[in-house]
Short mmCIF file of C-alpha atoms and ligand atoms in Angstrom, two decimals:
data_model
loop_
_atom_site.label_atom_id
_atom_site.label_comp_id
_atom_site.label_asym_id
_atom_site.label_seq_id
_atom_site.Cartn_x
_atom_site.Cartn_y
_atom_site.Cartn_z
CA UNK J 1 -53.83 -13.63 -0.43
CA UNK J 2 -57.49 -12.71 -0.28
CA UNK J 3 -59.40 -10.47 -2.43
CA UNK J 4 -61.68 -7.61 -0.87
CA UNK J 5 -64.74 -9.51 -1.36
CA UNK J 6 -67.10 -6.35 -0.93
CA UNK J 7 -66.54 -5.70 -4.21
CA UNK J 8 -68.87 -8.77 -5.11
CA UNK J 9 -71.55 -6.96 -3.84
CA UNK J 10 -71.16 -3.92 -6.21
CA UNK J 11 -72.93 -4.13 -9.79
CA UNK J 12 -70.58 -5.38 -12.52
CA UNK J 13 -69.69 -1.67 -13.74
CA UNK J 14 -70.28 2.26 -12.58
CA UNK J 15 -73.43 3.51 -13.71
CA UNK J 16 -71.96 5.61 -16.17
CA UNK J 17 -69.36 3.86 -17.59
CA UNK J 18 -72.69 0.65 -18.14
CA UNK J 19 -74.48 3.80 -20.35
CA UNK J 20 -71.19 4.45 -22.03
CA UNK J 21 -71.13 0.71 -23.18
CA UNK J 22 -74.52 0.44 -23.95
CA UNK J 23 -74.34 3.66 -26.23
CA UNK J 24 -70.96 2.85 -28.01
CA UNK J 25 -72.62 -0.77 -29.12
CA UNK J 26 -75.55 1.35 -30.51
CA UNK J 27 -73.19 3.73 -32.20
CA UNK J 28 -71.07 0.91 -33.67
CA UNK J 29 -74.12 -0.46 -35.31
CA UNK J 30 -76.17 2.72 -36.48
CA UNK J 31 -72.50 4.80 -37.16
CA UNK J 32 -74.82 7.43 -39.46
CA UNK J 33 -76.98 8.28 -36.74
CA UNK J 34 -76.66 11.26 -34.47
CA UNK J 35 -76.78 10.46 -30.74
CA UNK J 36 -77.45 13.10 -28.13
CA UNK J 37 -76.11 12.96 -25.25
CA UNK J 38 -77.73 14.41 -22.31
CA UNK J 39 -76.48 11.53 -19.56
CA UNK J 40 -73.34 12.19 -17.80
CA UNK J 41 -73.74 15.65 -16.17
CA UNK J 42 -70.69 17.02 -18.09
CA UNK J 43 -69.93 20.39 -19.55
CA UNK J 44 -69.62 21.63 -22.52
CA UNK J 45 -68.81 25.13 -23.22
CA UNK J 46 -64.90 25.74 -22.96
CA UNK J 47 -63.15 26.86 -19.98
CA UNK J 48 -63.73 30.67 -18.97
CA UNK J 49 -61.21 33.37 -21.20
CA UNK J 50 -59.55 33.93 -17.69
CA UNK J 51 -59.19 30.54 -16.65
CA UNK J 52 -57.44 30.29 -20.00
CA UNK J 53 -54.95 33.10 -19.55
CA UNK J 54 -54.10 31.93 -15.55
CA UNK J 55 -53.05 28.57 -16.85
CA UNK J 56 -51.14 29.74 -19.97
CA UNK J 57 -49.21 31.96 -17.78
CA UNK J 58 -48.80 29.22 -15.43
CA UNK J 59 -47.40 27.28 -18.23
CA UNK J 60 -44.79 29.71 -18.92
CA UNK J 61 -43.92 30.11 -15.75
CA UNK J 62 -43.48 26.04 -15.45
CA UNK J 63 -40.42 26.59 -18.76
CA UNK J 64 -38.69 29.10 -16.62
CA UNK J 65 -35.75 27.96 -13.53
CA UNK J 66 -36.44 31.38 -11.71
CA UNK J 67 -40.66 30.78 -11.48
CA UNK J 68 -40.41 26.80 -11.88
CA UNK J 69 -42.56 25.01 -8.73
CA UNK J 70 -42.39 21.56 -8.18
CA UNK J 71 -43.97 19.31 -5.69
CA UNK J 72 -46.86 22.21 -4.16
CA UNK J 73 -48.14 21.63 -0.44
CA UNK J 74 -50.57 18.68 -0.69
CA UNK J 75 -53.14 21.22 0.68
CA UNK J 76 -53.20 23.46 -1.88
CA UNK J 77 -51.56 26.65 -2.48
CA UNK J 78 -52.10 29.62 -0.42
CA UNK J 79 -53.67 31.91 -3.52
CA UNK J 80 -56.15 29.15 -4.37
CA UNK J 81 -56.99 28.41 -0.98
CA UNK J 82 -57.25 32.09 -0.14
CA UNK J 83 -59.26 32.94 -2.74
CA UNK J 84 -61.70 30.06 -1.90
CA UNK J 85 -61.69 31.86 1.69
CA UNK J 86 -62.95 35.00 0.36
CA UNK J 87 -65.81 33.47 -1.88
CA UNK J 88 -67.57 31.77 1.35
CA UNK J 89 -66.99 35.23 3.50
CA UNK J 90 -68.48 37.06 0.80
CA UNK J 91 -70.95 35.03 -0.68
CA UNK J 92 -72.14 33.09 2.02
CA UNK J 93 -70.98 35.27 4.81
CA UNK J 94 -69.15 32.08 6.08
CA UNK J 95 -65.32 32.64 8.04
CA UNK J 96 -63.18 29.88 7.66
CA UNK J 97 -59.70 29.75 8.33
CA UNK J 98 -57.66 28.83 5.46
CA UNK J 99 -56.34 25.65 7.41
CA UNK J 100 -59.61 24.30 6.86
CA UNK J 101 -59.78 24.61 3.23
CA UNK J 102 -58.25 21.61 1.48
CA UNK J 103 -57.59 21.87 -2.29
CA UNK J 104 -58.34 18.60 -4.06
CA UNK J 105 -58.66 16.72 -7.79
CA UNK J 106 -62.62 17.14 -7.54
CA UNK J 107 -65.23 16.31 -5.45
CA UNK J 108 -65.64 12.08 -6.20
CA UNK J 109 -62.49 11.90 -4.94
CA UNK J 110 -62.75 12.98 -1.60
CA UNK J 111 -66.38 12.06 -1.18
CA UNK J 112 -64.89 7.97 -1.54
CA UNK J 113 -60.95 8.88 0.33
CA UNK J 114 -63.22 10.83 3.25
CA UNK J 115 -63.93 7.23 4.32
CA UNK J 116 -60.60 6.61 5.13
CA UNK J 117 -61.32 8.57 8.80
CA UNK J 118 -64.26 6.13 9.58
CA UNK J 119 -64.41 2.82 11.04
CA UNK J 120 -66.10 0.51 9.22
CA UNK J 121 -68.47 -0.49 11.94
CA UNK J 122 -70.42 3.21 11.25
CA UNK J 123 -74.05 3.14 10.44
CA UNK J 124 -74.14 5.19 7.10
CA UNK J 125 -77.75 7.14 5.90
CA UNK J 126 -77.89 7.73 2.41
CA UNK J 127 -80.50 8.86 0.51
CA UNK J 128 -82.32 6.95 -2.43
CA UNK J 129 -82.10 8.65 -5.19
CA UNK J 130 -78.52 9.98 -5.01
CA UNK J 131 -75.17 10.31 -6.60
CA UNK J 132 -73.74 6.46 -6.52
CA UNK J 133 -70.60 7.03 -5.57
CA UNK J 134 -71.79 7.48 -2.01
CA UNK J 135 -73.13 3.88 -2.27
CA UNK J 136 -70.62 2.14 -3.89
CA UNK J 137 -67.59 3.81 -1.67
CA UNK J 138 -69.24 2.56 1.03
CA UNK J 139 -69.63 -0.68 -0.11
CA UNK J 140 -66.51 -1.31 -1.02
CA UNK J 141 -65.61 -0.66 2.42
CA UNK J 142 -68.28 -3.35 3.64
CA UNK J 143 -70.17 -0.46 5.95
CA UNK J 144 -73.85 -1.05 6.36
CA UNK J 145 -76.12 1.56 4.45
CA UNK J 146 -79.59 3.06 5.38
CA UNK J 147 -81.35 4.50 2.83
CA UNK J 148 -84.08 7.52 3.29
CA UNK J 149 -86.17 7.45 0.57
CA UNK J 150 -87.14 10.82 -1.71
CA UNK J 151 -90.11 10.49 -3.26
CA UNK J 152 -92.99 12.68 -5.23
CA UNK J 153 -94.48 12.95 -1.58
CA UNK J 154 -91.32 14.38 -0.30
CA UNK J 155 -90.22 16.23 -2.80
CA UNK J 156 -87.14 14.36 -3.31
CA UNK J 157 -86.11 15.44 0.31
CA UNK J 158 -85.90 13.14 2.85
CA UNK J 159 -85.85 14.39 6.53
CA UNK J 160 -84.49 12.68 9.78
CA UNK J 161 -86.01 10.37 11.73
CA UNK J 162 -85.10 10.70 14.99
CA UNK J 163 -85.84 6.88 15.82
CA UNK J 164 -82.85 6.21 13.54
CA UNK J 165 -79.09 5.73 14.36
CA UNK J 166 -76.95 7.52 12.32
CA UNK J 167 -72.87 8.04 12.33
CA UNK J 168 -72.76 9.26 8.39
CA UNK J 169 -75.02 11.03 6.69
CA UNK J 170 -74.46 11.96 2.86
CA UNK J 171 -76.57 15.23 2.18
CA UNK J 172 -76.43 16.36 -1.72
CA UNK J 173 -78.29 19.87 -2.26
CA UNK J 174 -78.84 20.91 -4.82
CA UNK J 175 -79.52 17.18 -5.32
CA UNK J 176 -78.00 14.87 -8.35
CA UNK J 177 -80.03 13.53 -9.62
CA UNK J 178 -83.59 15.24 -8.50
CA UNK J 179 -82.30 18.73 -8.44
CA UNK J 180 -83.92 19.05 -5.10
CA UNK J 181 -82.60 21.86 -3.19
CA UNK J 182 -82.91 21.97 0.71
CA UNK J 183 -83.91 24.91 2.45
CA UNK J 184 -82.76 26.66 5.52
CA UNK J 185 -84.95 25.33 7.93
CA UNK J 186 -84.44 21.73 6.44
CA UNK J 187 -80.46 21.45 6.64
CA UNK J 188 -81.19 23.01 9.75
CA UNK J 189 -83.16 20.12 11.01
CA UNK J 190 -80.61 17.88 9.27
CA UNK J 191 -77.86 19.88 11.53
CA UNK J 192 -79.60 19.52 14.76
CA UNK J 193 -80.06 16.10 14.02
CA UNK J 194 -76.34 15.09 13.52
CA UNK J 195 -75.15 17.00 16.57
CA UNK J 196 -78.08 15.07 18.62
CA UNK J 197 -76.55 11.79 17.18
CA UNK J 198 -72.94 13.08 17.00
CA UNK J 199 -72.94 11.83 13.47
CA UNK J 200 -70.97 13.71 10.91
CA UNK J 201 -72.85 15.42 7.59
CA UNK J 202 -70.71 14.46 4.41
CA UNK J 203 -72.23 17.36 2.47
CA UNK J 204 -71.87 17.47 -1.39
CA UNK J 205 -72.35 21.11 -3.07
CA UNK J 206 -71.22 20.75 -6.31
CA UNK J 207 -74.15 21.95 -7.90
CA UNK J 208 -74.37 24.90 -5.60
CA UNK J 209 -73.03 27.57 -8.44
CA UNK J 210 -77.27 26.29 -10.11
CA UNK J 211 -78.47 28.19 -7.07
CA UNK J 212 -79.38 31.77 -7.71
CA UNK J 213 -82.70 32.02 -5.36
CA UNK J 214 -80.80 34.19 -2.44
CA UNK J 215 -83.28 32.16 0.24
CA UNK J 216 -81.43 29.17 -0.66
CA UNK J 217 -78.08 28.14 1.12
CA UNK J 218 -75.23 27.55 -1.15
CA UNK J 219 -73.04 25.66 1.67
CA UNK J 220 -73.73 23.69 5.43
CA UNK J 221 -71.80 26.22 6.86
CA UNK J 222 -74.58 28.93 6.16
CA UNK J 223 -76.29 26.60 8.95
CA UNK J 224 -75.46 27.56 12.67
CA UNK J 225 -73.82 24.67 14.50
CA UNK J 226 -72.88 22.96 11.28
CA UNK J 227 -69.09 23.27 11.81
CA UNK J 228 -69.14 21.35 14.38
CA UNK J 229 -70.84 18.22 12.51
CA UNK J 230 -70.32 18.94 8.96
CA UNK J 231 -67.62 18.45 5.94
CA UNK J 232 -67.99 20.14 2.41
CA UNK J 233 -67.14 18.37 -0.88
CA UNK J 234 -67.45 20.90 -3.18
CA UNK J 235 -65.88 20.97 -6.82
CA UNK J 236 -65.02 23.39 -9.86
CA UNK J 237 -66.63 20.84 -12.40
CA UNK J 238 -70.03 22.29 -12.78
CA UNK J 239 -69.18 25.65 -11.58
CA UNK J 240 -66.12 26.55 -14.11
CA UNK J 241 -66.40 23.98 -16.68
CA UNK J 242 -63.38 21.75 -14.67
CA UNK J 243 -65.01 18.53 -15.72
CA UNK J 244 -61.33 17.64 -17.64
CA UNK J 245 -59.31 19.75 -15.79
CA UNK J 246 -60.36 18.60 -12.44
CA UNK J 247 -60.23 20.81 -9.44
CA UNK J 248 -62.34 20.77 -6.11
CA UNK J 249 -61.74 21.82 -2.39
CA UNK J 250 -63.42 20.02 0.65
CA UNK J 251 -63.69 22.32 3.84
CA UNK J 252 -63.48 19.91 6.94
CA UNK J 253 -63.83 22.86 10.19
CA UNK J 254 -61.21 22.61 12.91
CA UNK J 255 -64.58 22.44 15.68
CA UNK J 256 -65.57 19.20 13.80
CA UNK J 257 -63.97 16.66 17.06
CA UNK J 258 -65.46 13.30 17.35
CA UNK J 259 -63.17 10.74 20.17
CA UNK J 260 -61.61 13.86 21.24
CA UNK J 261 -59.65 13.95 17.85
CA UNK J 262 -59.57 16.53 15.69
CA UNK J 263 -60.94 15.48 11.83
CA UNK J 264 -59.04 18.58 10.49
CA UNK J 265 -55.96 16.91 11.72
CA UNK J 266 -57.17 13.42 10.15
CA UNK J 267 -57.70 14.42 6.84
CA UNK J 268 -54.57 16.57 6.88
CA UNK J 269 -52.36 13.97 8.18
CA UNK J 270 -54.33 11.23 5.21
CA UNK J 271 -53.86 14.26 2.33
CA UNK J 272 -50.16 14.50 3.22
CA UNK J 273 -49.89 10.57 2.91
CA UNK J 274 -51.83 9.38 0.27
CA UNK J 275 -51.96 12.88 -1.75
CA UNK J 276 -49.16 14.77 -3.38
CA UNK J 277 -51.84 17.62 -4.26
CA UNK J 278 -53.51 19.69 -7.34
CA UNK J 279 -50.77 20.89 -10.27
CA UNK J 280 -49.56 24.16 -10.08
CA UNK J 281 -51.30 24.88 -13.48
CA UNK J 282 -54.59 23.76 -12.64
CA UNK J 283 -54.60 25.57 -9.45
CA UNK J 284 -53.65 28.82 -11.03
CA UNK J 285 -56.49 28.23 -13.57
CA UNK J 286 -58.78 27.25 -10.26
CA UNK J 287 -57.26 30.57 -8.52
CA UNK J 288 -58.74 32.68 -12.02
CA UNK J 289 -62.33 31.29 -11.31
CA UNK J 290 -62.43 33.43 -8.30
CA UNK J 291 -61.43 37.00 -9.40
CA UNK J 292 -64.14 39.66 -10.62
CA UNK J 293 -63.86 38.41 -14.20
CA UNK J 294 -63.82 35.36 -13.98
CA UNK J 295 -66.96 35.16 -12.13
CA UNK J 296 -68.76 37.51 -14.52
CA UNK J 297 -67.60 34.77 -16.97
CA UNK J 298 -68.60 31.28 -15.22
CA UNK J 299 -71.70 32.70 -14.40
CA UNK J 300 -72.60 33.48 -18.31
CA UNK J 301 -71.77 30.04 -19.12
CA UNK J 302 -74.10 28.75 -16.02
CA UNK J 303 -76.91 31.22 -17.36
CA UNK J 304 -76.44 29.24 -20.51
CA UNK J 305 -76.76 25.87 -19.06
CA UNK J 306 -79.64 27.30 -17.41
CA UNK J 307 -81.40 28.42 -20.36
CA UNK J 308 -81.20 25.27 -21.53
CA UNK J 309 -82.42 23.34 -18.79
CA UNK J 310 -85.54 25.70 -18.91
CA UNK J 311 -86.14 24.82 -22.45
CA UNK J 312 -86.41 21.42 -21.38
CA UNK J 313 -88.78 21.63 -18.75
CA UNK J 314 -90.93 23.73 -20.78
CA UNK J 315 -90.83 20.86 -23.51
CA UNK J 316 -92.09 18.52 -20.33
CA UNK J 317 -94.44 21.26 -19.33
CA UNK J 318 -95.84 20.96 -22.98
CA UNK J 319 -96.37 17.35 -23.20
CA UNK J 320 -97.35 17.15 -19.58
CA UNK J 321 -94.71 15.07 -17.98
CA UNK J 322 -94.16 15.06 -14.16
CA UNK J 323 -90.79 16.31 -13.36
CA UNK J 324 -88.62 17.55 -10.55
CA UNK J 325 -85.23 19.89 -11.32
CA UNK J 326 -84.30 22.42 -13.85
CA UNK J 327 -84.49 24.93 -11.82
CA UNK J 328 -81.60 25.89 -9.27
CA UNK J 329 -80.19 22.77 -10.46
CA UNK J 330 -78.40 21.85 -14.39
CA UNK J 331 -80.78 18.26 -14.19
CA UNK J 332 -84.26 17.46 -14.89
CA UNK J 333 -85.70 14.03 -13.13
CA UNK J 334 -88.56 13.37 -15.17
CA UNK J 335 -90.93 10.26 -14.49
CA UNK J 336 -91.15 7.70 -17.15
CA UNK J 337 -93.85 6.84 -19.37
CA UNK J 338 -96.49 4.13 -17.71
CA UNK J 339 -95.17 0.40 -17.93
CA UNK J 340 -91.53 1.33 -18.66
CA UNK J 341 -88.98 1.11 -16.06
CA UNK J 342 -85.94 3.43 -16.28
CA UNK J 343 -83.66 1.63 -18.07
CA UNK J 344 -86.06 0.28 -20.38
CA UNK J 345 -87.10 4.29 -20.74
CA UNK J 346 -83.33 4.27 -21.89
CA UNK J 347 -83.69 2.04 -24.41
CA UNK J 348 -86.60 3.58 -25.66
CA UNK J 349 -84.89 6.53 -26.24
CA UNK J 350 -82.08 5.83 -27.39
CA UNK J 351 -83.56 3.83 -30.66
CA UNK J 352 -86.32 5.96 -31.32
CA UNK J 353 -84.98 9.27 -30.57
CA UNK J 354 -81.23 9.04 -30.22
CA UNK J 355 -81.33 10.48 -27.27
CA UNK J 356 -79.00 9.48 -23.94
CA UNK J 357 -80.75 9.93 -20.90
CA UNK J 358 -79.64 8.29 -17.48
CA UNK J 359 -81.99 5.67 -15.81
CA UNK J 360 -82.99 6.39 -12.61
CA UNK J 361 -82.52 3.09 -11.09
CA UNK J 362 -78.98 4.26 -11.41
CA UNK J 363 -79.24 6.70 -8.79
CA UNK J 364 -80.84 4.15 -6.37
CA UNK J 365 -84.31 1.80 -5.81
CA UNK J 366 -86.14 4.69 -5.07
CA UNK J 367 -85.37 5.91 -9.05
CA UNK J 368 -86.80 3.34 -10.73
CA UNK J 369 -90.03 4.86 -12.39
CA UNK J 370 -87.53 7.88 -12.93
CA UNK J 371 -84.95 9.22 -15.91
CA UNK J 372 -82.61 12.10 -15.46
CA UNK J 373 -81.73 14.39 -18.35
CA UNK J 374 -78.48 16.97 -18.31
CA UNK J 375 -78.91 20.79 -19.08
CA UNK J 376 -75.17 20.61 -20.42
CA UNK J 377 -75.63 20.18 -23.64
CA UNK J 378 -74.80 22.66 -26.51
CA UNK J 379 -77.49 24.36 -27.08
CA UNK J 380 -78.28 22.98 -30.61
CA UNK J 381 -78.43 19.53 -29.57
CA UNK J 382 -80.85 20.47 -26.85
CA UNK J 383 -83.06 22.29 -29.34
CA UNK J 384 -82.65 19.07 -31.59
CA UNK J 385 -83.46 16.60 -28.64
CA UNK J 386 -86.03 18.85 -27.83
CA UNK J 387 -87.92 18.23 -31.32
CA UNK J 388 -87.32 14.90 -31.49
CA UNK J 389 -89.13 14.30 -27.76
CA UNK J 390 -92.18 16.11 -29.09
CA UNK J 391 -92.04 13.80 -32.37
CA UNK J 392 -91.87 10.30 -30.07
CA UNK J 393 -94.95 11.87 -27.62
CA UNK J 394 -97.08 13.97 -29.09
C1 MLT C 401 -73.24 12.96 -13.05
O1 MLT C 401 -73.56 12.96 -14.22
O2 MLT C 401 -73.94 12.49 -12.14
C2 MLT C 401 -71.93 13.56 -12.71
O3 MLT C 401 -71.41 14.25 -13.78
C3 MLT C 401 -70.97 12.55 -12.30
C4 MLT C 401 -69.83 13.15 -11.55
O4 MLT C 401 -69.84 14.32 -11.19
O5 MLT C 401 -68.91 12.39 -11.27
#
């Protein structure tokens, strides 16, 4: 037997599990010490009081032979996915059919089983910074990656080229980890591009619930044309607080045909193999996200991650440190001190202030002078982070 021997070319561990290492062998030696954490991008405020009642009730249904549901379609169920249709016709004014709504364990997920439709042989654009999944899937695959650099010129949003050749192109907006946000007349170009090269946009929204500027689209298909060259990965982590309860839906368009095939079909005919869908419970508890209440709820908790990630820029503001994010977006990419790299940045902070950042090499080359810090903390830690920032630099 052989081994896949692409995954030689990956670094020894994920990004995030390295930092998790790193920080426990810190911990084990200074156990008095309190770290914060402000690296991983996950929640924590407790699921939504509605989200809480939809699952208990799914619960009990669960105990009971006349309500019990076992194996659910590997789709999703019709209230979730329903419900889903309704949020992009009314808050993006987008009409899908609910065939083209695909219920799924989160976005990271689909973003690396996607890659099951594509040859290998596919020329795939990703850009530097970015999310690393879409990097590593890819190499474990053994496809060939171009990356489009965001930099300070750019800010952090790189635009086609049409001398390039493209087949996949990963767009993340708002971005992780720059919190770069495209606007209309960018994805636009990005659109146009794709359908010039007949390349397919692999577009990740998860952060698209940090968007509350109404000039700013919260999903491709707010973009004319993009159904026809576009598939949305979008998740319930960041939005509802469904980091540990895990629930996303990807939307892949019934006009997206590429070989005269349709990729609705595709990824229908991979989900039913491969995936025996989301638990009833959690989809009920996805379903609750959706109604009147539990939107007014979600969106206090986002206001509150929000507020935080404000307090943090105006920390930066203070002490005069370039940085992108914060706003429309739960990160903050902040550029390192002179003569540190990023991970050396990490280090720094972790022994002098306790403080868990994530490098931006992580993220890509093009991250390097660059360290990303997460509006998701509880609100006293941020304070506390907060003071001891202005303690190390002022
Ligand atoms: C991040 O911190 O970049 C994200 O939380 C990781 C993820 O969503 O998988």
């Amino acid at each position: 037997m052989n081994l896949n021997q692409q995954y030689l070319t990956l670094t020894e561990n994920y990004l995030f599990s390295t930092i998790n290492h790193k920080v426990a062998q810190y911990q084990q030696k200074h156990a008095d010490t309190k770290i914060i954490r402000l690296g991983i991008g996950d929640v924590t405020k407790p699921l939504a009081p509605a989200i809480i009642e939809a699952l208990h009730e799914a619960v009990a249904e669960q105990g009971q032979e006349s309500q019990f549901h076992g194996y659910g379609p590997e789709q999703g169920y019709d209230f979730l996915r329903q419900a889903i249709q309704e949020h992009y016709q009314k808050n993006y004014s987008v009409a899908l059919a609910i065939d083209e709504i695909f219920v799924s364990d989160g976005a990271k997920s689909d973003l690396g089983n996607v890659l099951d439709l594509f040859s290998v042989d596919n020329v795939v654009l990703i850009p530097d910074p970015v999310y690393p999944v879409y990097v590593d899937t890819n190499k474990m695959a053994g496809r060939s990656i171009v990356y489009l650099t965001g930099n300070r010129e750019n800010h952090f949003l790189p635009m086609p080229d049409h001398n390039m050749t493209a087949d996949i192109i990963y767009l993340c907006s708002p971005n992780n980890p720059t919190g770069a946000v495209y606007n209309r007349e960018q994805l636009k170009a990005w659109v146009d591009f794709a359908r010039q090269k007949e390349a397919i946009i692999l577009f990740d929204s998860a952060y698209e619930a940090f968007i509350d500027d109404p000039a700013l689209p919260r999903s491709i298909f707010e973009i004319e044309g993009s159904k026809e060259c576009a598939i949305e990965f979008c998740s319930l982590s960041k939005t509802a607080g469904f980091t540990g309860t895990r629930c996303g839906y990807t939307i892949v368009p019934k006009a997206l045909i590429r070989n005269e095939q349709s990729l609705n079909q595709w990824w229908l005919r991979r989900q039913t193999t491969k995936f025996n869908g989301v638990s009833y419970i959690v989809q009920k508890g996805a379903a609750a996200v959706f109604t009147p209440q539990g939107q007014q709820q979600i969106k206090a908790d986002i206001a509150y991650y929000q507020e935080n990630a404000r307090l943090i820029t105006n920390c930066l503001d203070e002490l005069s440190i370039y940085y992108t994010g914060g706003i429309q977006s739960p990160y903050i990419w902040l550029e390192c001190p002179v003569a540190m790299d990023s991970w050396a940045f990490f280090d720094y902070l972790l022994t002098k202030a306790q403080i868990v950042g994530t490098p931006g090499a992580g993220f890509g080359q093009s991250g390097e002078r660059y360290f990303r810090l997460s509006a998701f903390g509880k609100r006293d830690d941020i304070m506390e982070a907060i003071a001891r920032l202005k303690k190390i630099w002022q």
